[in-house]
Tab-separated table of C-alpha atoms and ligand atoms in Angstrom:
chain	number	residue	atom	x	y	z
A	98	MET	CA	-31.601	3.865	8.940
A	99	GLN	CA	-31.719	4.701	5.500
A	100	GLN	CA	-33.928	4.103	2.907
A	101	ILE	CA	-32.293	2.286	-0.039
A	102	GLN	CA	-33.699	1.282	-3.417
A	103	ALA	CA	-33.747	-2.358	-4.319
A	104	TRP	CA	-35.264	-5.278	-6.481
A	105	GLY	CA	-36.870	-8.542	-4.919
A	106	VAL	CA	-39.332	-10.619	-4.147
A	107	PRO	CA	-42.588	-10.050	-2.002
A	108	ALA	CA	-43.111	-13.638	-1.329
A	109	ALA	CA	-41.820	-16.959	-2.680
A	110	SER	CA	-41.734	-17.405	-6.227
A	111	LYS	CA	-43.353	-13.862	-7.436
A	112	PRO	CA	-41.238	-12.143	-10.117
A	113	LEU	CA	-38.674	-9.740	-9.012
A	114	GLY	CA	-39.881	-5.987	-8.652
A	115	PRO	CA	-38.697	-2.754	-7.370
A	116	MET	CA	-38.757	-2.237	-3.494
A	117	THR	CA	-37.693	0.251	-0.788
A	118	ILE	CA	-35.482	-1.552	2.121
A	119	GLU	CA	-34.037	-0.323	5.243
A	120	ARG	CA	-30.197	-0.369	6.004
A	121	ARG	CA	-28.721	0.630	9.149
A	122	GLU	CA	-26.277	3.575	9.341
A	123	PRO	CA	-22.497	2.719	9.327
A	124	LYS	CA	-21.459	1.702	12.804
A	125	PRO	CA	-17.919	2.255	13.839
A	126	ARG	CA	-16.733	-0.515	12.020
A	127	ASP	CA	-18.929	-0.575	9.019
A	128	VAL	CA	-17.997	0.213	5.436
A	129	GLU	CA	-20.840	1.375	3.360
A	130	ILE	CA	-20.669	0.237	-0.361
A	131	GLU	CA	-22.095	2.120	-3.212
A	132	ILE	CA	-22.936	-1.225	-5.397
A	133	LEU	CA	-21.760	-0.964	-8.930
A	134	TYR	CA	-22.351	-4.692	-9.967
A	135	CYS	CA	-24.074	-7.723	-8.570
A	136	GLY	CA	-24.046	-11.036	-10.117
A	137	VAL	CA	-27.040	-13.490	-10.828
A	138	CYS	CA	-26.425	-16.994	-8.865
A	139	HIS	CA	-28.513	-19.935	-9.468
A	140	SER	CA	-28.836	-19.876	-5.640
A	141	ASP	CA	-30.952	-16.558	-5.910
A	142	ILE	CA	-33.655	-18.653	-7.733
A	143	HIS	CA	-33.557	-21.500	-5.470
A	144	GLN	CA	-33.900	-19.006	-2.584
A	145	ALA	CA	-36.400	-16.677	-4.532
A	146	ARG	CA	-38.592	-19.667	-5.035
A	147	ALA	CA	-37.982	-21.257	-1.719
A	148	GLU	CA	-36.728	-24.430	-3.098
A	149	TRP	CA	-34.418	-24.875	-0.251
A	150	GLY	CA	-37.228	-24.839	2.424
A	151	GLY	CA	-38.813	-21.771	3.562
A	152	GLY	CA	-37.275	-18.262	3.334
A	153	ILE	CA	-37.416	-14.919	4.285
A	154	PHE	CA	-39.738	-12.555	2.689
A	155	PRO	CA	-39.872	-10.036	1.296
A	156	MET	CA	-36.370	-11.061	-0.401
A	157	VAL	CA	-33.877	-9.058	-1.844
A	158	PRO	CA	-31.178	-11.535	-3.521
A	159	GLY	CA	-27.588	-10.922	-4.345
A	160	HIS	CA	-24.340	-12.102	-3.221
A	161	GLU	CA	-21.884	-11.126	-5.748
A	162	ILE	CA	-21.712	-7.706	-4.758
A	163	VAL	CA	-18.576	-5.069	-6.027
A	164	GLY	CA	-18.942	-1.855	-5.501
A	165	ARG	CA	-16.998	1.564	-4.218
A	166	VAL	CA	-16.609	2.447	-0.447
A	167	ALA	CA	-18.832	5.142	-0.080
A	168	ARG	CA	-17.844	6.082	3.524
A	169	VAL	CA	-16.506	4.116	6.687
A	170	GLY	CA	-16.989	4.002	10.394
A	171	ALA	CA	-14.541	5.611	12.667
A	172	GLU	CA	-12.639	2.234	13.682
A	173	VAL	CA	-12.291	0.970	10.074
A	174	SER	CA	-8.843	0.535	9.473
A	175	ARG	CA	-8.303	-1.502	6.254
A	176	PHE	CA	-10.939	0.436	3.720
A	177	ARG	CA	-11.278	3.991	2.656
A	178	ALA	CA	-13.911	6.176	0.477
A	179	GLY	CA	-13.192	5.238	-3.163
A	180	ASP	CA	-11.793	1.556	-2.603
A	181	LEU	CA	-13.370	-1.038	-4.841
A	182	VAL	CA	-14.472	-3.719	-2.830
A	183	GLY	CA	-16.355	-6.984	-2.860
A	184	VAL	CA	-19.196	-8.647	-0.455
A	185	GLY	CA	-19.810	-12.410	-1.098
A	186	CYS	CA	-22.203	-14.865	0.825
A	187	LEU	CA	-21.508	-13.698	4.614
A	188	VAL	CA	-21.753	-10.449	6.008
A	189	ASP	CA	-21.116	-11.888	9.601
A	190	SER	CA	-20.372	-14.670	11.994
A	191	CYS	CA	-19.815	-15.247	15.875
A	192	ARG	CA	-15.869	-14.618	15.193
A	193	VAL	CA	-14.960	-16.612	18.387
A	194	CYS	CA	-15.954	-20.409	17.274
A	195	ALA	CA	-12.971	-22.777	16.353
A	196	PRO	CA	-14.360	-22.790	12.352
A	197	CYS	CA	-14.428	-18.740	12.572
A	198	LYS	CA	-11.139	-18.482	14.269
A	199	ASP	CA	-9.843	-20.663	11.372
A	200	GLY	CA	-11.226	-18.433	8.838
A	201	LEU	CA	-13.979	-20.741	8.012
A	202	GLU	CA	-16.606	-18.479	8.914
A	203	GLN	CA	-19.169	-20.528	6.351
A	204	PHE	CA	-19.209	-23.283	8.968
A	205	CYS	CA	-19.516	-20.851	11.967
A	206	LEU	CA	-20.913	-23.350	14.786
A	207	THR	CA	-23.495	-20.542	15.810
A	208	GLY	CA	-24.547	-19.985	12.437
A	209	TRP	CA	-23.426	-17.284	10.055
A	210	SER	CA	-25.191	-14.398	8.849
A	211	GLY	CA	-25.836	-14.329	5.036
A	212	THR	CA	-26.012	-11.465	2.907
A	213	TYR	CA	-29.601	-11.944	2.288
A	214	ASN	CA	-32.343	-14.605	3.310
A	215	SER	CA	-30.755	-14.468	6.564
A	216	THR	CA	-30.803	-12.225	9.424
A	217	GLU	CA	-28.169	-9.804	11.487
A	218	MET	CA	-26.333	-12.098	14.255
A	219	ASP	CA	-29.054	-10.177	16.527
A	220	ARG	CA	-31.323	-12.929	14.384
A	221	ARG	CA	-34.206	-10.712	14.238
A	222	THR	CA	-33.001	-7.992	11.735
A	223	PRO	CA	-33.128	-9.338	8.294
A	224	THR	CA	-30.409	-9.045	5.483
A	225	TYR	CA	-30.935	-7.748	2.237
A	226	GLY	CA	-28.456	-8.653	-1.027
A	227	GLY	CA	-27.004	-7.335	-3.633
A	228	TYR	CA	-29.723	-6.137	-6.286
A	229	SER	CA	-29.826	-2.671	-4.005
A	230	THR	CA	-28.057	0.791	-4.545
A	231	ARG	CA	-25.814	0.676	-1.137
A	232	ILE	CA	-24.860	-2.232	1.485
A	233	VAL	CA	-23.482	-1.608	4.929
A	234	VAL	CA	-20.871	-4.263	5.742
A	235	ASP	CA	-18.634	-5.065	8.695
A	236	GLU	CA	-14.987	-4.515	7.552
A	237	ALA	CA	-14.463	-8.159	8.447
A	238	PHE	CA	-16.814	-9.202	5.765
A	239	THR	CA	-15.689	-6.754	3.134
A	240	LEU	CA	-13.186	-8.066	0.570
A	241	ARG	CA	-10.511	-6.154	-1.497
A	242	ILE	CA	-11.017	-6.376	-5.274
A	243	PRO	CA	-7.534	-6.306	-6.622
A	244	GLU	CA	-6.326	-3.623	-9.236
A	245	GLY	CA	-6.800	-4.636	-12.841
A	246	LEU	CA	-9.598	-6.924	-12.432
A	247	ASP	CA	-12.767	-5.532	-14.373
A	248	PRO	CA	-15.222	-4.763	-11.613
A	249	ALA	CA	-18.400	-6.317	-13.549
A	250	GLY	CA	-16.662	-9.689	-14.189
A	251	ALA	CA	-15.229	-9.704	-10.806
A	252	ALA	CA	-18.525	-9.847	-8.951
A	253	PRO	CA	-19.346	-13.289	-10.128
A	254	LEU	CA	-15.707	-14.441	-8.003
A	255	LEU	CA	-17.590	-13.703	-4.845
A	256	CYS	CA	-19.581	-16.888	-4.817
A	257	ALA	CA	-18.868	-19.223	-8.327
A	258	GLY	CA	-15.239	-18.281	-8.005
A	259	ILE	CA	-14.453	-19.134	-4.487
A	260	THR	CA	-17.251	-22.028	-4.633
A	261	THR	CA	-14.704	-23.331	-7.192
A	262	TYR	CA	-11.527	-22.495	-6.268
A	263	SER	CA	-12.422	-23.781	-2.612
A	264	PRO	CA	-12.722	-27.587	-3.597
A	265	LEU	CA	-9.826	-27.376	-6.062
A	266	ARG	CA	-7.618	-26.394	-3.418
A	267	GLN	CA	-8.849	-28.675	-0.591
A	268	PHE	CA	-8.478	-31.934	-2.947
A	269	ASP	CA	-5.357	-31.271	-4.270
A	270	CYS	CA	-5.927	-29.789	-8.080
A	271	LYS	CA	-2.183	-29.301	-9.255
A	272	LYS	CA	-0.290	-29.579	-12.882
A	273	GLY	CA	-0.947	-32.451	-14.285
A	274	GLY	CA	-3.931	-33.666	-12.403
A	275	ARG	CA	-7.079	-34.883	-14.503
A	276	VAL	CA	-10.430	-32.624	-13.193
A	277	GLY	CA	-13.729	-33.013	-14.281
A	278	VAL	CA	-16.166	-30.188	-14.430
A	279	VAL	CA	-19.836	-31.501	-14.637
A	280	GLY	CA	-22.321	-28.921	-15.691
A	281	LEU	CA	-20.879	-25.533	-17.730
A	282	GLY	CA	-22.644	-22.580	-15.859
A	283	GLY	CA	-21.909	-19.608	-13.751
A	284	LEU	CA	-20.036	-22.191	-11.241
A	285	GLY	CA	-18.486	-24.434	-13.899
A	286	HIS	CA	-17.181	-22.040	-16.126
A	287	MET	CA	-15.090	-20.753	-13.233
A	288	ALA	CA	-14.108	-24.086	-12.292
A	289	VAL	CA	-12.749	-24.628	-15.634
A	290	LYS	CA	-10.665	-21.411	-15.509
A	291	LEU	CA	-9.635	-21.929	-12.156
A	292	ALA	CA	-8.238	-25.430	-12.556
A	293	ALA	CA	-6.771	-24.635	-15.929
A	294	SER	CA	-4.998	-21.928	-14.354
A	295	MET	CA	-3.574	-24.393	-11.471
A	296	GLY	CA	-2.129	-26.404	-14.307
A	297	ALA	CA	-4.894	-29.287	-14.577
A	298	GLU	CA	-5.970	-31.208	-17.723
A	299	VAL	CA	-9.553	-30.197	-17.715
A	300	THR	CA	-12.884	-32.365	-18.951
A	301	VAL	CA	-15.895	-30.693	-19.238
A	302	LEU	CA	-19.064	-32.934	-18.966
A	303	SER	CA	-22.091	-31.039	-20.106
A	304	SER	CA	-25.727	-31.698	-21.434
A	305	SER	CA	-25.406	-29.189	-23.638
A	306	GLU	CA	-23.605	-30.228	-27.220
A	307	ALA	CA	-23.552	-26.195	-28.136
A	308	LYS	CA	-21.113	-25.457	-25.164
A	309	GLU	CA	-17.945	-27.319	-26.741
A	310	ALA	CA	-16.450	-24.463	-28.129
A	311	ASP	CA	-16.829	-22.535	-25.100
A	312	ALA	CA	-15.558	-25.110	-23.077
A	313	ARG	CA	-12.361	-25.552	-25.329
A	314	ARG	CA	-12.048	-21.527	-25.175
A	315	LEU	CA	-12.434	-21.229	-21.382
A	316	GLY	CA	-9.099	-23.475	-20.894
A	317	ALA	CA	-10.689	-27.254	-21.077
A	318	HIS	CA	-8.737	-29.878	-22.825
A	319	ASP	CA	-11.573	-32.446	-23.238
A	320	PHE	CA	-15.149	-32.140	-23.713
A	321	ALA	CA	-17.890	-34.603	-23.451
A	322	VAL	CA	-21.704	-34.692	-23.890
A	323	THR	CA	-23.504	-36.385	-21.018
A	324	LYS	CA	-26.524	-37.547	-22.991
A	325	GLY	CA	-26.162	-40.875	-23.958
A	326	GLY	CA	-23.529	-43.228	-22.640
A	327	ALA	CA	-20.409	-42.626	-24.564
A	328	ALA	CA	-18.762	-40.147	-22.480
A	329	PHE	CA	-19.108	-42.423	-19.345
A	330	GLU	CA	-17.295	-45.515	-21.282
A	331	ARG	CA	-14.875	-43.282	-23.069
A	332	LEU	CA	-13.857	-41.895	-19.893
A	333	ALA	CA	-14.045	-44.349	-17.035
A	334	GLY	CA	-11.539	-44.284	-14.265
A	335	LYS	CA	-9.713	-41.155	-15.918
A	336	LEU	CA	-10.085	-38.599	-13.522
A	337	ASP	CA	-8.730	-37.478	-9.983
A	338	LEU	CA	-11.158	-35.038	-9.236
A	339	ILE	CA	-14.790	-34.325	-10.218
A	340	ILE	CA	-16.206	-30.459	-9.391
A	341	ASP	CA	-20.297	-31.594	-9.762
A	342	THR	CA	-21.914	-27.770	-10.324
A	343	VAL	CA	-25.247	-29.208	-11.512
A	344	SER	CA	-28.296	-27.482	-10.013
A	345	ALA	CA	-30.879	-30.302	-10.538
A	346	PRO	CA	-31.168	-34.182	-9.729
A	347	HIS	CA	-29.014	-36.363	-11.972
A	348	ASP	CA	-26.987	-39.886	-11.930
A	349	TYR	CA	-24.251	-39.527	-9.396
A	350	ASP	CA	-23.166	-43.114	-9.724
A	351	ALA	CA	-22.474	-42.490	-13.352
A	352	TYR	CA	-20.168	-39.768	-12.492
A	353	LEU	CA	-18.480	-41.900	-10.149
A	354	GLY	CA	-17.245	-43.997	-12.372
A	355	LEU	CA	-15.127	-41.448	-13.685
A	356	LEU	CA	-13.091	-41.258	-11.211
A	357	ARG	CA	-9.642	-43.334	-10.926
A	358	PRO	CA	-9.485	-45.209	-7.635
A	359	ARG	CA	-9.338	-42.994	-4.543
A	360	GLY	CA	-10.568	-40.113	-6.516
A	361	THR	CA	-12.992	-37.321	-5.164
A	362	MET	CA	-16.372	-35.902	-6.169
A	363	ALA	CA	-16.842	-32.627	-4.859
A	364	LEU	CA	-20.269	-31.662	-4.965
A	365	VAL	CA	-21.208	-27.875	-5.236
A	366	GLY	CA	-24.347	-27.897	-6.904
A	367	ALA	CA	-27.266	-27.888	-4.247
A	368	PRO	CA	-30.365	-29.348	-6.156
A	369	PRO	CA	-33.185	-29.334	-3.828
A	370	THR	CA	-33.644	-32.985	-3.563
A	371	THR	CA	-31.809	-35.739	-1.372
A	372	ILE	CA	-29.846	-37.422	-3.947
A	373	GLN	CA	-29.318	-41.576	-4.720
A	374	LEU	CA	-26.081	-42.892	-4.622
A	375	SER	CA	-24.911	-46.789	-4.593
A	376	PRO	CA	-22.431	-47.717	-1.591
A	377	PHE	CA	-20.945	-49.884	-4.366
A	378	SER	CA	-19.907	-46.492	-6.700
A	379	LEU	CA	-17.812	-45.460	-3.566
A	380	ILE	CA	-16.485	-48.934	-2.380
A	381	MET	CA	-15.125	-50.612	-5.584
A	382	GLY	CA	-12.419	-48.303	-6.157
A	383	GLY	CA	-12.553	-46.575	-2.633
A	384	LYS	CA	-13.826	-43.263	-3.759
A	385	ARG	CA	-15.025	-40.225	-1.878
A	386	VAL	CA	-17.985	-37.669	-2.271
A	387	ALA	CA	-17.397	-34.710	-0.563
A	388	GLY	CA	-19.485	-31.178	-0.388
A	389	SER	CA	-17.888	-27.913	-0.266
A	390	LEU	CA	-19.524	-24.739	1.043
A	391	ILE	CA	-18.216	-21.093	-1.077
A	392	GLY	CA	-15.102	-20.289	1.248
A	393	GLY	CA	-14.411	-18.286	4.258
A	394	LEU	CA	-12.702	-14.951	4.191
A	395	PRO	CA	-8.945	-15.655	3.848
A	396	GLU	CA	-9.608	-18.043	1.097
A	397	THR	CA	-11.896	-15.713	-0.514
A	398	GLN	CA	-9.173	-13.015	-0.622
A	399	GLU	CA	-6.532	-15.353	-1.949
A	400	MET	CA	-8.901	-16.248	-4.714
A	401	LEU	CA	-9.615	-12.770	-5.701
A	402	ASP	CA	-5.603	-12.124	-5.451
A	403	HIS	CA	-4.895	-15.816	-7.571
A	404	CYS	CA	-7.476	-14.340	-9.934
A	405	ALA	CA	-5.687	-10.926	-10.574
A	406	LYS	CA	-2.258	-12.873	-10.812
A	407	HIS	CA	-3.665	-15.248	-13.656
A	408	GLY	CA	-6.102	-12.482	-15.260
A	409	ILE	CA	-9.208	-14.349	-14.514
A	410	VAL	CA	-12.713	-12.921	-14.201
A	411	SER	CA	-16.275	-14.415	-15.345
A	412	ASP	CA	-17.698	-14.306	-18.679
A	413	ILE	CA	-20.713	-12.218	-18.202
A	414	GLU	CA	-23.812	-10.824	-20.039
A	415	LEU	CA	-24.315	-7.487	-18.492
A	416	ILE	CA	-28.026	-6.653	-17.798
A	417	PRO	CA	-30.201	-4.080	-16.453
A	418	ILE	CA	-32.281	-5.038	-13.330
A	419	GLN	CA	-35.392	-4.405	-15.358
A	420	LYS	CA	-34.140	-7.720	-17.267
A	421	ILE	CA	-33.771	-9.982	-14.368
A	422	ASN	CA	-37.092	-11.835	-14.539
A	423	GLU	CA	-35.994	-12.857	-17.902
A	424	ALA	CA	-32.479	-13.575	-16.703
A	425	TYR	CA	-33.957	-15.949	-14.082
A	426	GLU	CA	-36.022	-18.075	-16.974
A	427	ARG	CA	-32.556	-18.547	-18.647
A	428	VAL	CA	-30.638	-19.770	-16.081
A	429	LEU	CA	-33.262	-22.092	-15.676
A	430	LYS	CA	-32.814	-23.395	-19.370
A	431	SER	CA	-29.173	-23.437	-19.011
A	432	ASP	CA	-29.160	-20.698	-21.377
A	433	VAL	CA	-26.560	-18.329	-19.904
A	434	ARG	CA	-22.956	-17.287	-21.188
A	435	TYR	CA	-22.106	-17.700	-18.212
A	436	ARG	CA	-23.125	-15.572	-15.590
A	437	PHE	CA	-25.630	-12.424	-15.716
A	438	VAL	CA	-24.269	-9.519	-14.120
A	439	ILE	CA	-26.510	-6.640	-13.009
A	440	ASP	CA	-25.798	-3.006	-13.689
A	441	ILE	CA	-26.967	-1.361	-10.384
A	442	ALA	CA	-26.700	1.619	-12.378
A	443	SER	CA	-30.335	0.609	-13.735
A	444	LEU	CA	-31.652	0.924	-10.114
A	445	ARG	CA	-30.876	4.532	-9.963
A	446	SER	CA	-32.477	5.646	-12.777
B	46	LIG	P1	-26.151	-22.420	-13.677
B	46	LIG	O1	-25.377	-21.145	-13.983
B	46	LIG	O2	-27.515	-22.488	-13.814
B	46	LIG	O3	-25.237	-23.766	-13.810
B	46	LIG	C1	-25.721	-24.653	-13.584
B	46	LIG	C2	-25.360	-26.084	-14.839
B	46	LIG	O4	-25.875	-27.136	-14.551
B	46	LIG	C3	-26.475	-25.489	-15.630
B	46	LIG	O5	-25.837	-24.338	-16.831
B	46	LIG	C4	-26.049	-26.665	-16.838
B	46	LIG	O6	-24.848	-27.027	-17.394
B	46	LIG	C5	-26.331	-27.986	-15.555
B	46	LIG	N1	-27.217	-28.359	-15.517
B	46	LIG	C6	-28.519	-27.917	-14.976
B	46	LIG	N2	-29.977	-28.483	-15.161
B	46	LIG	C7	-29.149	-29.459	-15.444
B	46	LIG	C8	-29.991	-30.813	-15.338
B	46	LIG	N3	-31.320	-31.140	-15.603
B	46	LIG	N4	-29.579	-32.118	-15.799
B	46	LIG	C9	-27.894	-31.843	-16.225
B	46	LIG	N5	-27.318	-30.659	-15.984
B	46	LIG	C10	-27.928	-29.593	-15.429
B	46	LIG	O7	-26.065	-22.485	-11.654
B	46	LIG	P2	-24.965	-21.921	-10.738
B	46	LIG	O8	-25.105	-20.758	-10.348
B	46	LIG	O9	-23.602	-22.391	-11.462
B	46	LIG	O10	-25.357	-22.701	-9.476
B	46	LIG	C11	-25.080	-24.189	-9.801
B	46	LIG	C12	-25.587	-24.839	-8.566
B	46	LIG	O11	-24.489	-24.568	-7.385
B	46	LIG	C13	-26.602	-24.614	-7.721
B	46	LIG	O12	-27.436	-25.576	-7.584
B	46	LIG	C14	-26.345	-23.586	-6.714
B	46	LIG	O13	-27.376	-23.409	-5.752
B	46	LIG	C15	-25.203	-24.120	-6.340
B	46	LIG	N6	-24.331	-23.470	-5.556
B	46	LIG	C16	-23.710	-24.008	-4.615
B	46	LIG	C17	-22.754	-23.155	-3.815
B	46	LIG	C18	-21.806	-23.895	-2.553
B	46	LIG	O14	-21.306	-23.198	-1.912
B	46	LIG	N7	-21.788	-25.391	-2.608
B	46	LIG	C19	-22.444	-21.858	-4.295
B	46	LIG	C20	-23.187	-21.397	-5.266
B	46	LIG	C21	-23.918	-22.145	-5.888
B	46	LIG	P3	-24.978	-27.763	-19.048
B	46	LIG	O15	-25.812	-26.874	-19.869
B	46	LIG	O16	-23.500	-27.778	-19.273
B	46	LIG	O17	-25.410	-29.238	-18.940
B	47	LIG	ZN1	-24.202	-18.107	-4.978
B	48	LIG	ZN1	-18.356	-18.971	14.271
């Protein structure tokens, strides 16, 4: 075992502070990564505050990890020391069930091993995330960060990027398609960039008027403020696909009204409450509501390669770890442009 410097919460809803964690020595198929950057996902906040029911504490959040390989186990074939690599939300799964065999490890039938707030597949050893200086991960769950991507801006691709890329691909985002993105935060701004890169006409639906110029700069063709009803009238029936990234309860029926017949609303935002929906919002127009969860390893690598080809990274605010509690408060106020990324060098000082 090795002692690693980290920041985390000792118990639910406590402020984040420094702590020391234990990680395993690399096994033959493991990659040990010196972490350079870690993105701050709204899911980190939901989990550090035990909003999704329970939580494993102490908790070290962080599942948007970019770093350099420090050393590899004897059987590692795909990586070597010095490679720039990433780790997302998954660090292991059973690898033998049907979803795992199909590269859909996020739907592993026996339950996958999350990067933090989870355990290794032994179901006992807690896992700790990327607000730390080093992580040890099986090479099968390690991703290659393509040349040319800024490493700090690439970190949020490991969750915000794949979480929006996957439903865009699943629900046929294409040239000329009309895609609505609800909520312009970490996930939302990646959805705009990715949908635009696939040739779609993107409409951003935001509760913040002040984000219009940014939305257009990120690639949106249209912008609507969701406060008041005007946007819902103007855009009724106009969208093929909606990617809903909102982290708090909101009016799902109203957004369904924006879809054309047989259109799809894909939910990725995960408010910690049940949602209300009228069956008529779906029946009239034969519409669909779907959910989407991050992405499996092959699709995550595909997304990273797509981003390299199109020059896409996240728009970030780089912070030292000492600013993390303040950053959480700003995320909760929808005041992040558009992802906080922790400079992990600040943990080493
Ligand atoms: P974020 O950066 O905080 O963005 C969420 C955005 O939602 C905000 O910027 C804001 O955009 C809008 N919003 C927030 N509160 C709102 C409210 N009360 N009413 C209307 N709009 C509101 O969060 P994120 O990191 O993108 O994550 C978004 C959600 O996705 C979280 O619930 C997170 O846990 C979840 N998530 C899911 C997956 C998955 O696999 N499905 C993966 C990662 C994250 P405007 O200012 O533009 O309105
Ligand atoms: Zn996330
Ligand atoms: Zn499995």
